[in-house]
Short mmCIF file of C-alpha atoms and ligand atoms in Angstrom, two decimals:
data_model
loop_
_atom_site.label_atom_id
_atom_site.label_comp_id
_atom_site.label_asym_id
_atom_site.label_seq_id
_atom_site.Cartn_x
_atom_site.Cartn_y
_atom_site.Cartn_z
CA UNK A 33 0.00 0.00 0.00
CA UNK A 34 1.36 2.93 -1.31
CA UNK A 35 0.33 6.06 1.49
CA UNK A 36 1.89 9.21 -1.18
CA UNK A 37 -0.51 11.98 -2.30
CA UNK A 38 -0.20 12.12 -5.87
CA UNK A 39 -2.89 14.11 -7.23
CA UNK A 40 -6.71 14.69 -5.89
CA UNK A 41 -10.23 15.59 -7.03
CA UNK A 42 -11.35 18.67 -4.92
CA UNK A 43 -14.68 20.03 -5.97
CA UNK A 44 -17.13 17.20 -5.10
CA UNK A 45 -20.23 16.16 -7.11
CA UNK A 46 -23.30 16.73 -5.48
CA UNK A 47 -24.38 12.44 -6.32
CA UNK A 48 -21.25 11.58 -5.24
CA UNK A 49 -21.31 13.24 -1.82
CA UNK A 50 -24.88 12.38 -1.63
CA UNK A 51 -23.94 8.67 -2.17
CA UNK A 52 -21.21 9.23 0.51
CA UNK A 53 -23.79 10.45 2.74
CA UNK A 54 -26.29 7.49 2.39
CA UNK A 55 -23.84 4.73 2.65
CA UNK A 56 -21.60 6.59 5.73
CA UNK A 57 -24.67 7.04 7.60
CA UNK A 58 -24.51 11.17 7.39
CA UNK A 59 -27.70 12.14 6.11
CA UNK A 60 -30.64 10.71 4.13
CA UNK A 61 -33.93 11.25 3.03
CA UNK A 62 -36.34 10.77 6.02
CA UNK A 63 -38.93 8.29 5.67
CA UNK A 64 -36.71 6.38 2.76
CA UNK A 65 -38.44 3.07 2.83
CA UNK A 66 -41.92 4.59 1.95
CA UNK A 67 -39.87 7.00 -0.65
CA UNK A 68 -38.84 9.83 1.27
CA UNK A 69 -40.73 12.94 2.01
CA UNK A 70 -39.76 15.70 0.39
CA UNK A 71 -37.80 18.22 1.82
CA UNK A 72 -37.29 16.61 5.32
CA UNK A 73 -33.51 14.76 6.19
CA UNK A 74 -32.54 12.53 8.59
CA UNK A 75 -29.08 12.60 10.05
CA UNK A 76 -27.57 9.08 10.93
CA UNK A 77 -24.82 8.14 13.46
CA UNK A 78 -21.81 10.12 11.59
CA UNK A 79 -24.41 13.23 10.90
CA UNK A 80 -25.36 13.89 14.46
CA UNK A 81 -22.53 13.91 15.75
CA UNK A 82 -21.20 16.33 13.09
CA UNK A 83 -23.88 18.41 13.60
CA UNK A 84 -23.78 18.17 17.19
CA UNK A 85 -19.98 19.26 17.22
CA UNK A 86 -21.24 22.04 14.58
CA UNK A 87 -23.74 23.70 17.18
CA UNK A 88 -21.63 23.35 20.19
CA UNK A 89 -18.56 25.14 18.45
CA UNK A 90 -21.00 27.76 17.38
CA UNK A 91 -21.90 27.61 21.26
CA UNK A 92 -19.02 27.98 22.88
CA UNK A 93 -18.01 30.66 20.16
CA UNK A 94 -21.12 32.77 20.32
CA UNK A 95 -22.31 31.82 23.89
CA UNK A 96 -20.20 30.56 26.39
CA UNK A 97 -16.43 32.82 25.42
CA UNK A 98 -18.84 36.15 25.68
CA UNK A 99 -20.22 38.27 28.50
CA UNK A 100 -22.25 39.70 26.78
CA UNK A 101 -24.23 37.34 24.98
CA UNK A 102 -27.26 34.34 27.08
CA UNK A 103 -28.24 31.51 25.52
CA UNK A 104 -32.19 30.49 25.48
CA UNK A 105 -34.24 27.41 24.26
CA UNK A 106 -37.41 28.37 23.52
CA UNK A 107 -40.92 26.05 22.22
CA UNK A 108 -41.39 25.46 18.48
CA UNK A 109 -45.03 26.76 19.29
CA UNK A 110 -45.40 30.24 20.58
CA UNK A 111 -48.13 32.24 21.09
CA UNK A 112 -50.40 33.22 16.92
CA UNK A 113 -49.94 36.91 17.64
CA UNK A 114 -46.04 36.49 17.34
CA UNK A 115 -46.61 36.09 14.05
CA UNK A 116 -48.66 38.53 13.07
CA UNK A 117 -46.44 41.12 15.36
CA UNK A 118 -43.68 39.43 13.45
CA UNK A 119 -45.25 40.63 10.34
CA UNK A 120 -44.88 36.73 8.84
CA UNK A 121 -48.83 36.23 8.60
CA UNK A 122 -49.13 38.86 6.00
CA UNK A 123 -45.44 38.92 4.22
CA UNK A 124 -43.64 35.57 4.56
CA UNK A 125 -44.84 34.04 1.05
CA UNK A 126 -43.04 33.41 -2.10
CA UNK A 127 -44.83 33.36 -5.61
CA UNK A 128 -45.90 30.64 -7.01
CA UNK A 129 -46.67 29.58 -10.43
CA UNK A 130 -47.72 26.20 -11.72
CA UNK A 131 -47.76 24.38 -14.90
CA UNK A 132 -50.93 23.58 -16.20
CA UNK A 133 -49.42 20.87 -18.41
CA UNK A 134 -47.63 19.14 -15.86
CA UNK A 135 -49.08 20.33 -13.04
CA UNK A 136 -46.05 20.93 -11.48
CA UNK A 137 -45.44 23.85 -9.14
CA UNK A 138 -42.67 26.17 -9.17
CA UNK A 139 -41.04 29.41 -7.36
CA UNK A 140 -41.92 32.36 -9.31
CA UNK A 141 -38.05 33.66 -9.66
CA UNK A 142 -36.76 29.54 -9.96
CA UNK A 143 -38.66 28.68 -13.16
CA UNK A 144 -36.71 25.45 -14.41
CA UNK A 145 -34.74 25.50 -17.58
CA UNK A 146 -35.48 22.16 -19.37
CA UNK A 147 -38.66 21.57 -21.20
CA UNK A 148 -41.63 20.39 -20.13
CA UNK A 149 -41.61 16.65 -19.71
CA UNK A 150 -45.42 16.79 -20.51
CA UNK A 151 -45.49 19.00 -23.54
CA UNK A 152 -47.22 17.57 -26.37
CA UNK A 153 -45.20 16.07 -29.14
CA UNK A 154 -46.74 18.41 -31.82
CA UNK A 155 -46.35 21.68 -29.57
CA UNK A 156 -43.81 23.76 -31.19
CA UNK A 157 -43.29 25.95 -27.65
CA UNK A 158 -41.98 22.89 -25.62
CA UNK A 159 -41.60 24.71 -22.30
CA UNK A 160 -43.95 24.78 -19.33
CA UNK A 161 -47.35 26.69 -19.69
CA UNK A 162 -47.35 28.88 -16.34
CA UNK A 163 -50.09 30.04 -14.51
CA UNK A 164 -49.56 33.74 -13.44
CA UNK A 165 -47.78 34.22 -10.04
CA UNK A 166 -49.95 33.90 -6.85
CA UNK A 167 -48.41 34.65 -3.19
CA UNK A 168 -48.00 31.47 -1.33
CA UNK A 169 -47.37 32.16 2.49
CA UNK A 170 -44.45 29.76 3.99
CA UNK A 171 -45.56 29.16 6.95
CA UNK A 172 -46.20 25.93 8.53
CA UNK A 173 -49.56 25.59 10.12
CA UNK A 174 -51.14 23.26 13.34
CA UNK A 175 -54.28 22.66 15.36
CA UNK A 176 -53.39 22.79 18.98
CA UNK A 177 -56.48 21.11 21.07
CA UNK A 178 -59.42 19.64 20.52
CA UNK A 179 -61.66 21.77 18.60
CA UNK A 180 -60.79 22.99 14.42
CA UNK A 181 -61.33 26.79 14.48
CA UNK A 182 -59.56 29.48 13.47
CA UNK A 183 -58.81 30.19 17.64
CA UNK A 184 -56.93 26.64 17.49
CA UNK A 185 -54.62 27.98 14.62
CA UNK A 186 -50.96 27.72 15.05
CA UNK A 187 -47.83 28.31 13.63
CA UNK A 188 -44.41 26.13 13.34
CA UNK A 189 -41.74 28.64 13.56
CA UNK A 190 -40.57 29.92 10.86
CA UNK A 191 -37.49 31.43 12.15
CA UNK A 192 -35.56 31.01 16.05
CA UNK A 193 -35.35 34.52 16.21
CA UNK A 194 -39.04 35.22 17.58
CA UNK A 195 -39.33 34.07 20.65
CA UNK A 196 -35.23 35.91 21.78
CA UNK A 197 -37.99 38.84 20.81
CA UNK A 198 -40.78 38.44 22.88
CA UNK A 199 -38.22 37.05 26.05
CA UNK A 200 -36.18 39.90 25.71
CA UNK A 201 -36.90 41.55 28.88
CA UNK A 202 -37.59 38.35 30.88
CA UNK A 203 -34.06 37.19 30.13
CA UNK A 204 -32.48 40.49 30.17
CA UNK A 205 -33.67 40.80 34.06
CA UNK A 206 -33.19 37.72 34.85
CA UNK A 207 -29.47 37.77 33.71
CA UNK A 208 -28.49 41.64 35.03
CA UNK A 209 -28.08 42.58 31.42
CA UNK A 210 -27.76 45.82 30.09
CA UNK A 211 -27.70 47.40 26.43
CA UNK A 212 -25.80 46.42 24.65
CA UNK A 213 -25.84 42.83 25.30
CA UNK A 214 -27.30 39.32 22.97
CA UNK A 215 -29.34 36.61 23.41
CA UNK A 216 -29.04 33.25 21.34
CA UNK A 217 -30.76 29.84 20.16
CA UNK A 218 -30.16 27.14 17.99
CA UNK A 219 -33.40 25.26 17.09
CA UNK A 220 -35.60 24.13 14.28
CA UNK A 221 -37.32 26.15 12.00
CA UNK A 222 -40.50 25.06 9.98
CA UNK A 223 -41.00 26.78 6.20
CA UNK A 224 -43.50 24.81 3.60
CA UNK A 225 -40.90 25.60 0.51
CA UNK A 226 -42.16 25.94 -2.63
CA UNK A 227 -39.13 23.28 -3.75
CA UNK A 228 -37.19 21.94 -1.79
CA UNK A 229 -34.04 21.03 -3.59
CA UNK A 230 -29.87 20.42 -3.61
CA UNK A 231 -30.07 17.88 -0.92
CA UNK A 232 -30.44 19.45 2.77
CA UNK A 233 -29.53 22.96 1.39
CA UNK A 234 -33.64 24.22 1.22
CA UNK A 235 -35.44 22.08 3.11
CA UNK A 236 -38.58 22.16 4.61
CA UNK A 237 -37.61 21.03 8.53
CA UNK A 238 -33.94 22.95 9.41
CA UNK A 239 -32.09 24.18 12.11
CA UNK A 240 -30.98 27.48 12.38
CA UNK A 241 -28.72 29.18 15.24
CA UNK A 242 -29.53 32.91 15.90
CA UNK A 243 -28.24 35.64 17.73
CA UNK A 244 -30.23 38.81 18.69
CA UNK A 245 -28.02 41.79 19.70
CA UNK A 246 -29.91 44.29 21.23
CA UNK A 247 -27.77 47.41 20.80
CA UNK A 248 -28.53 51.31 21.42
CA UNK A 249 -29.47 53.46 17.86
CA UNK A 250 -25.87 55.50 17.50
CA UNK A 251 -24.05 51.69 17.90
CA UNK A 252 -25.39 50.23 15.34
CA UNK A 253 -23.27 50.65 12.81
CA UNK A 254 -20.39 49.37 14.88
CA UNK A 255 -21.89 46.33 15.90
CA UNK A 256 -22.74 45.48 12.69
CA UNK A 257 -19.47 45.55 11.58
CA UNK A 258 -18.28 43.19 14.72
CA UNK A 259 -20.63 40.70 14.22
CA UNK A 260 -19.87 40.06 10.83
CA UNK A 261 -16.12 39.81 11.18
CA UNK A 262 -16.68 37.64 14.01
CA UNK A 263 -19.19 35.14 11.78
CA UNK A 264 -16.57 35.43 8.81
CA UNK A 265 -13.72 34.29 11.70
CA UNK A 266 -15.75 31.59 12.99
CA UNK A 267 -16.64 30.45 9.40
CA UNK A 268 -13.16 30.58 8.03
CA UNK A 269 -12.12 28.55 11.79
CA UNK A 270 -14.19 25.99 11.28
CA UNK A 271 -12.60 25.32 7.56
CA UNK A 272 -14.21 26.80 5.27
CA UNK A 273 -11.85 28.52 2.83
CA UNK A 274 -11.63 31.55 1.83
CA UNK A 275 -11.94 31.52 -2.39
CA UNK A 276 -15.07 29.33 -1.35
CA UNK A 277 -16.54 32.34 1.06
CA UNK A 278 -17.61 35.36 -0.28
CA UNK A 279 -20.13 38.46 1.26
CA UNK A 280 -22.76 39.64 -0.54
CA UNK A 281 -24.62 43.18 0.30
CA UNK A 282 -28.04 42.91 -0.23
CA UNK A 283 -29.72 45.48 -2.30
CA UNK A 284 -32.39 48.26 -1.28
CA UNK A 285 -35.07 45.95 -3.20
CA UNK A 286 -34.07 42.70 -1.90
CA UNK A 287 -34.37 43.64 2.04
CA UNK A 288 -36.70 41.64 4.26
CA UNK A 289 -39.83 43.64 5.63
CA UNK A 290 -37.51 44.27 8.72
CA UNK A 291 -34.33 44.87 7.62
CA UNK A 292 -32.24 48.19 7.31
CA UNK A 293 -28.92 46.28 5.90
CA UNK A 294 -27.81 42.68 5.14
CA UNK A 295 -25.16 40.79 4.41
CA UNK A 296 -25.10 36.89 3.51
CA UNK A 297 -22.08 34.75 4.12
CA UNK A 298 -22.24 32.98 0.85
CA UNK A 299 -20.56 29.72 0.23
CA UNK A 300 -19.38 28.17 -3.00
CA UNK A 301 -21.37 25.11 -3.69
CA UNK A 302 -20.90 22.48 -6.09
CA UNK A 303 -24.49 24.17 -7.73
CA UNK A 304 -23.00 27.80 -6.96
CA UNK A 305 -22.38 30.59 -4.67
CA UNK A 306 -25.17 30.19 -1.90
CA UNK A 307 -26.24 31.91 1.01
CA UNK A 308 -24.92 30.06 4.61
CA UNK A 309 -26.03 33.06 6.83
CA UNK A 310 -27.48 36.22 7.49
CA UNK A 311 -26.27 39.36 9.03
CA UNK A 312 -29.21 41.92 9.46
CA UNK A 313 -30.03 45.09 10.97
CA UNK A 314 -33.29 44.91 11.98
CA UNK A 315 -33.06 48.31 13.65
CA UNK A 316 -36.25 48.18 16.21
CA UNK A 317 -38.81 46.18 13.93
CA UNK A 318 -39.28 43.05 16.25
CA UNK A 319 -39.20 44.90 19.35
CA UNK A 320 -41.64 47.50 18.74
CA UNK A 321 -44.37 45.31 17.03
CA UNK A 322 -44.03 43.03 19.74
CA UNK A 323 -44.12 46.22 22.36
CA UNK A 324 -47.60 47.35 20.50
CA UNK A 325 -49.01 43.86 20.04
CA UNK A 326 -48.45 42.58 23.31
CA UNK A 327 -49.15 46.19 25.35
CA UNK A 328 -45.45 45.35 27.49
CA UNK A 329 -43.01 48.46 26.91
CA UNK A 330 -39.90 46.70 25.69
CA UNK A 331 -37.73 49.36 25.59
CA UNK A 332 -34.99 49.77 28.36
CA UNK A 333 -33.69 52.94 30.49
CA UNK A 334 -30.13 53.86 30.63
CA UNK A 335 -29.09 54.08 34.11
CA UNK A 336 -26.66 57.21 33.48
CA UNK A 337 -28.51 59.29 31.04
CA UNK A 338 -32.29 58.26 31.77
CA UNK A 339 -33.07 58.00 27.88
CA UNK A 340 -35.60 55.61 27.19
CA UNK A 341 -35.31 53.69 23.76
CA UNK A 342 -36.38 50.70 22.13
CA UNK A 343 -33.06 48.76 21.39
CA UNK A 344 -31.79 48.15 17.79
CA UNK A 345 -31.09 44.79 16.62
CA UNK A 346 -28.67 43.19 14.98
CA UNK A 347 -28.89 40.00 13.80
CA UNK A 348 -26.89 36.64 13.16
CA UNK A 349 -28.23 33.75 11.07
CA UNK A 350 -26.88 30.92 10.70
CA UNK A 351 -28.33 27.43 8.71
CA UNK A 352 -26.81 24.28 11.08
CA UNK A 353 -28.25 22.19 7.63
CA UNK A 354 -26.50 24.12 4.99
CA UNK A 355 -23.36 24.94 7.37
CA UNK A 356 -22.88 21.04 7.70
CA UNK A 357 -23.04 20.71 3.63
CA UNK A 358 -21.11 22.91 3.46
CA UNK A 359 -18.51 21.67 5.67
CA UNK A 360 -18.65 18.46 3.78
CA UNK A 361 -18.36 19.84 0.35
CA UNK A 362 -15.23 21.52 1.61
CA UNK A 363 -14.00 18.43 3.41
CA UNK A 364 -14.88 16.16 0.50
CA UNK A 365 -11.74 14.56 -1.48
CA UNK A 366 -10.89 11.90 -3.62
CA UNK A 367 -7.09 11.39 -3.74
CA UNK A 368 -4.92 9.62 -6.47
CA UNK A 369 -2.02 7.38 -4.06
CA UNK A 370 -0.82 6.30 -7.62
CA UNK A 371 -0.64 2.45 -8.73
CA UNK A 372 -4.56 2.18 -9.61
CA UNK A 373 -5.17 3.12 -5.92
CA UNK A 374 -7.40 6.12 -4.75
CA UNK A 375 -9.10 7.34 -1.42
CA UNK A 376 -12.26 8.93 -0.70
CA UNK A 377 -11.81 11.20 2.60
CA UNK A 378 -13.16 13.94 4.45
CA UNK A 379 -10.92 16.60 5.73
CA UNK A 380 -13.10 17.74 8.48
CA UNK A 381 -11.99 19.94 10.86
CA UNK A 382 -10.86 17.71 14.21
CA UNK A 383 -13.74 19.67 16.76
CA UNK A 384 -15.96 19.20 13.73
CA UNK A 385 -15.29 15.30 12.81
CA UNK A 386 -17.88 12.89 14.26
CA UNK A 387 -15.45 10.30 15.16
CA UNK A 388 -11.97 11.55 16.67
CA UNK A 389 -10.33 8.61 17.05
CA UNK A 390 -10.41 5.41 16.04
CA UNK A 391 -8.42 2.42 18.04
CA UNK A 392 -6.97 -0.30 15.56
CA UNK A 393 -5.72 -3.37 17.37
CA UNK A 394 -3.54 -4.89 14.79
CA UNK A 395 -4.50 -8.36 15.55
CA UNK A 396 -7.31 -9.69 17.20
CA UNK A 397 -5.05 -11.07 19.73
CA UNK A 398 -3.92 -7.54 21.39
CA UNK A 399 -7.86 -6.72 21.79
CA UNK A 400 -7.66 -6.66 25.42
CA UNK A 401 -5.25 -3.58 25.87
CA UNK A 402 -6.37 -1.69 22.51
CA UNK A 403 -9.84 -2.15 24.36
CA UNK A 404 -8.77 -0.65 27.50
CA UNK A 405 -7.23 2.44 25.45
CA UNK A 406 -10.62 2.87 23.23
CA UNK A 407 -12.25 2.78 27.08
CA UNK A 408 -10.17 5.55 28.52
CA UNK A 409 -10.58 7.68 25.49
CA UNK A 410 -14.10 7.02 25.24
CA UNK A 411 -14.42 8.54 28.66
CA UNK A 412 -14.15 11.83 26.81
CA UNK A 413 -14.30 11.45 22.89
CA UNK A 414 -16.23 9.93 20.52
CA UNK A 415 -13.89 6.81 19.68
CA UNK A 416 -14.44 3.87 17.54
CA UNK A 417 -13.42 0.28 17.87
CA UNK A 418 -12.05 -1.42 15.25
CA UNK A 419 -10.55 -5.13 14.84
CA UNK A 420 -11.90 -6.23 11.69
CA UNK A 421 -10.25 -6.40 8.07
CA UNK A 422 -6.42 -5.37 7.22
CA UNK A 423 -5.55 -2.27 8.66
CA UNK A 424 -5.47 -0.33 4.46
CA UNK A 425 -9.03 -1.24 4.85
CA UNK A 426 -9.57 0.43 8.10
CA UNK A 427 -8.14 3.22 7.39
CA UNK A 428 -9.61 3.60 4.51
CA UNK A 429 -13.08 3.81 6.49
CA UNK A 430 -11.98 5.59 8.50
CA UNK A 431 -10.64 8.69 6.28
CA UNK A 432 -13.96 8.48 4.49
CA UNK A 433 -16.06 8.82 7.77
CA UNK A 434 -13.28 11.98 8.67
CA UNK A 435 -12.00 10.76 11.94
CA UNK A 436 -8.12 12.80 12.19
CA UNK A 437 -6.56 10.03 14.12
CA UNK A 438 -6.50 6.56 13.40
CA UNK A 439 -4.18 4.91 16.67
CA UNK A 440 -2.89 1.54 16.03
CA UNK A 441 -1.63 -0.84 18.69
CA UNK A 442 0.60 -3.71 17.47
CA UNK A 443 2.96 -5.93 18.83
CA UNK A 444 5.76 -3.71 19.42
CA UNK A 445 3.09 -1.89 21.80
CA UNK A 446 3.23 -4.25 24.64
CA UNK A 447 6.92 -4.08 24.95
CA UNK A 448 7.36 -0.39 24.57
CA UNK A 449 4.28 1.02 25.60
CA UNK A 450 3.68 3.22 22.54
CA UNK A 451 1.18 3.48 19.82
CA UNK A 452 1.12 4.24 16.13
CA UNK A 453 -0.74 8.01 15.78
CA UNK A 454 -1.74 8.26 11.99
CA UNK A 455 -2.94 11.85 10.83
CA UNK A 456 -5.97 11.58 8.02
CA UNK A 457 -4.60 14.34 6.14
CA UNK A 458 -1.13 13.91 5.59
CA UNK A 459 -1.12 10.08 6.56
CA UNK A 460 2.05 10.88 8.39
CA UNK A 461 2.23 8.32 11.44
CA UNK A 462 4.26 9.06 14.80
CA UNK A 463 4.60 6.69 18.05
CA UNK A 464 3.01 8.36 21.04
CA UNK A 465 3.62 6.86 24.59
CA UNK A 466 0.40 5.23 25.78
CA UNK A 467 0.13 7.58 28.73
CA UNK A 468 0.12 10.58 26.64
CA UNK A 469 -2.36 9.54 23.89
CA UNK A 470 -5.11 12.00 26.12
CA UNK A 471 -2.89 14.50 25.97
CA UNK A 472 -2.25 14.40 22.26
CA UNK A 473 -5.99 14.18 21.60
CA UNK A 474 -6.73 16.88 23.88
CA UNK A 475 -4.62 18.96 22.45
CA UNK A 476 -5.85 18.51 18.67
CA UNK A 477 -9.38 17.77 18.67
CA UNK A 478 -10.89 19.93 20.77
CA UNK A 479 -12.72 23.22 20.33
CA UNK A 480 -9.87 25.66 21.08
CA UNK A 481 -7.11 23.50 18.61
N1 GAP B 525 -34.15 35.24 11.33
C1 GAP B 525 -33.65 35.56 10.06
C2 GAP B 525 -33.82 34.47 9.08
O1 GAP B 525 -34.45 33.48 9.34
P1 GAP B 525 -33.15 33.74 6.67
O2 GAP B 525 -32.15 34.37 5.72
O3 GAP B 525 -34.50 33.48 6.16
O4 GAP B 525 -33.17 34.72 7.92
C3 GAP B 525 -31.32 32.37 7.89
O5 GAP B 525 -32.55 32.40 7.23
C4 GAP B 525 -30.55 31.13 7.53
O6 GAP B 525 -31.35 29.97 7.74
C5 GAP B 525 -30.13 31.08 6.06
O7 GAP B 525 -28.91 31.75 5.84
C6 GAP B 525 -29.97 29.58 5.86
O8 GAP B 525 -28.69 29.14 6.25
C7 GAP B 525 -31.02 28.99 6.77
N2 GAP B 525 -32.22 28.62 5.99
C8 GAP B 525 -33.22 29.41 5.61
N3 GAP B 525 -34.14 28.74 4.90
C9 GAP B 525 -33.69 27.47 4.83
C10 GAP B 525 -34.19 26.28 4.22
N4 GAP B 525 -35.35 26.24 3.58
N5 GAP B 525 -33.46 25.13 4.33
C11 GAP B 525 -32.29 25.13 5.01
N6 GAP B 525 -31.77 26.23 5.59
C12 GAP B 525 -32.45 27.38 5.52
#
C-alpha cells in the first residue's frame, strides 16, 4: 500500500457526496423506505454527531467565550400573535406559479430550464405553460387542542429569532443585562418551501442558530461591523476557505420587511455561490411590534442618562443544515495514491469530525489492551473500535467517515508502551507513549485547537 498523495479531485459532485452520505450514515432522506418525504432529512450516526460538534462550536463561540451574549431554548409553538407582530402572517410568502401541463409547481423567480416533460409532441413551444404568479405564504400551520377553528390555529416557527424577541426583557432581568448585550438559540425552524431542492440545502424542517443583539441606535453601525467579522472568523475557523466564502450586500429591493442592511455569508457550492447566513439590521422592527401587540413596553432605560429607547437589533443567522453541507463539500476529497489506488476522505476539521479517534488493534489477539485504550478515550471522545479487516481497509473507512486520528496498537506496543498516531490528512504516522495519547488528543481535537 502505497500512502503518497499524488494528485486529488477537490470540488465534489453533489451524487457523489450524496452517495457518501447514504452509505456513511450522514444524512438521508427521512422516511426512505416509503420513498422519502420531500424536503425533510434525517441525520444518521456520523451526521449527528457532526452536527452536534457544529452547534456546540458555534456555542461555545457565540455563547459561552462572551459576556455579553445568554443563551435560550425556547418552544417550536409560541403564542399566533407572534406572528402577526412578526409581520410573517401577512409577508412571509413566495410566488408561485404552476404548470398547467404538468401540473407541477414552481417558485416564481426559480422557473426550471429544461422543457416540459409533458409537452405535447406536436407543440412547437416545448416549455412549461405557467399560470400567473400567486403569493404562497411559507408558513407551517397546526391545530393545537381539541376543537378545528380558526382560535386553534398555530404556527411552526418559521425562524428562532421570535421568541429571543418576545423574552427579551424576561431574560435580560433575569441575567443583570444591560444594552448592549445578545441573546441566542439554535433550534428548528418550519417553512412549507415551494421546492425543496440540492439535498439538505432548502429544506422544509432545518435548524438554524440565531443571535439577537440588542444594541442602542448610534451603535449600530459598529456592531454590525463586529458581528460580521466575528461570523466570517468563525466560518473561516471551522474550515471553510476563503476563495469558497464570499459576502454579498443585499440590495435596497431585496431587504426583508424588517431589515435596514444585510449581508449573507455565501458559500461556494458544487451548484453555486449560496447563502450560509445572514447578518441583518433589523433596527427596532421586532421589538416595537411586539411592544404594541403585546401592550409590554420593551424598551430599556439607561441608568446614566435616563433615555428611554427601544433597542436596535442586529442580527446573526446561521443554517446548522446548509453549514454542515457545506462543511462536507469543503471536506470532500478523492485522492490519487498512484498504482490504480485512490481514497475517498473527508478533511473535516478535528472539533468538527464525528469520530476523533479510532483504536486499531492490529491483531485480534492484542484486543484486550487496545480495548482498555478505546475505554479511557471514550471517557471523553467519541472513539471507535475497530478489529476487523487489514488495517489499508480500516483506514480507509476511517478517512472516508473523517475521523483525524486513526491509533494503532501492534505488537511492538506491549513491549514499549507506545502506539502508532496516523494523521488523516497527511497520513504521516508518529509513536506516542500510551500515557500521553489523552494529551495528544486533547490537544488537537478539541474546540480551542
Ligand atoms: N431570522 C432571520 C432568518 O431566518 P433567513 O435568511 O430566512 O433569515 C437564515 O434564514 C438562515 O437559515 C439562512 O442563511 C440559511 O442558512 C437557513 N435557511 C433558511 N431557509 C432554509 C431552508 N429552507 N433550508 C435550510 N436552511 C435554511
Amino acid at each position: 500500500m502505497s500512502d503518497a498523495k499524488a494528485s486529488e479531485e477537490t470540488t465534489p459532485r453533489m451524487e457523489d457526496l450524496v452517495s457518501l452520505c447514504a452509505r456513511r450514515g450522514f444524512i438521508f432522506q427521512s422516511s426512505e423506505i416509503y420513498g422519502g418525504i420531500n424536503g425533510f432529512w434525517d441525520y444518521g450516526p456520523l451526521g449527528v454527531e457532526l452536527k452536534n460538534n457544529l452547534k456546540a462550536f458555534w456555542w461555545q463561540r457565540v455563547v459561552r467565550e462572551r459576556d455579553d451574549v445568554e443563551g435560550i431554548d425556547s418552544s417550536i409553538i409560541a403564542h399566533p400573535r407572534t406572528w402577526e407582530a412578526s409581520g410573517h402572517v401577512e409577508h412571509f410568502s413566495d410566488p408561485m406559479v404552476d404548470c398547467r401541463t404538468c401540473k407541477r409547481r414552481f417558485r416564481a423567480d426559480q422557473l426550471p430550464d429544461e422543457p416540459c416533460p409533458e409537452a405535447p409532441e406536436d407543440r412547437a413551444d416545448r416549455s412549461c405553460d405557467f399560470t400567473d404568479p400567486r403569493s404562497f405564504n411559507l408558513m407551517l400551520q397546526t391545530q393545537i387542542g381539541a376543537s378545528e377553528d380558526a382560535a386553534s390555529i398555530a404556527y411552526l416557527r418559521a425562524e428562532t429569532c421570535q421568541s429571543i424577541f418576545t423574552d427579551f426583557k424576561r431574560v435580560r432581568e433575569a441575567a443583570r443585562q444591560k444594552i448592549p448585550f445578545g441573546i441566542a438559540q439554535i433550534g428548528k425552524a418550519f417553512r412549507n418551501e415551494i421546492n425543496p431542492r440540492n439535498f439538505t440545502f432548502r429544506s422544509r424542517e432545518f435548524e438554524q442558530a440565531e443571535l439577537e443583539f440588542f444594541c442602542h441606535p448610534s451603535e449600530r453601525e459598529k456592531w454590525f461591523e463586529h458581528w460580521l467579522e466575528e461570523r466570517l472568523r468563525f466560518h473561516r475557523e471551522i474550515g471553510l476557505t476563503a476563495e469558497n466564502l464570499r459576502t454579498r450586500a443585499h440590495a435596497e429591493d431585496e431587504l426583508a420587511h424588517y431589515a435596514k442592511q444585510a449581508v449573507d455569508v455565501e458559500f461556494r457550492f458544487p451548484f453555486g455561490w449560496q447563502e450560509i447566513e445572514g447578518i441583518h439590521d433589523r433596527g427596532d422592527w421586532d421589538l416595537s411590534r411586539h411592544g404594541e401587540y403585546s401592550g409590554k413596553d420593551l424598551g430599556v432605560t439607561d441608568p446614566e442618562t435616563k433615555e428611554h429607547f427601544v433597542p436596535m437589533v442586529i442580527e446573526t443567522s446561521v443554517g446548522i443544515d446548509r453549514t454542515c453541507l457545506a462543511l462536507l463539500c469543503q471536506a470532500y476529497a478523492v485522492e490519487d495514491l498512484g498504482g490504480g489506488e485512490t481514497r475517498t476522505l473527508l478533511r473535516l476539521h478535528s472539533a468538527l469530525a464525528p469520530i476523533k479517534a479510532a483504536v486499531l488493534p492490529l491483531s485480534k489477539k492484542l484486543a484486550e489492551p487496545a480495548r482498555e485504550l478505546h475505554r479511557e478515550l471514550r471517557r471523553r471522545w467519541n472513539v471507535f473500535y475497530d478489529d476487523a479487516g487489514n488495517i489499508g481497509r480500516r483506514y480507509r473507512r476511517q478517512d472516508e467517515a473523517g475521523t483525524p486520528f486513526c491509533i494503532t496498537y501492534d505488537f511492538d506496543s506491549q513491549e514499549d508502551g507506545r502506539v502508532t498516531v496516523r494523521e488523516r490528512d497527511s497520513m504521516a504516522q508518529e509513536r506516542v507513549a500510551l500515557d500521553a495519547v489523552a494529551g495528544y488528543l486533547r490537544e488537537r481535537v478539541e474546540c480551542g485547537a
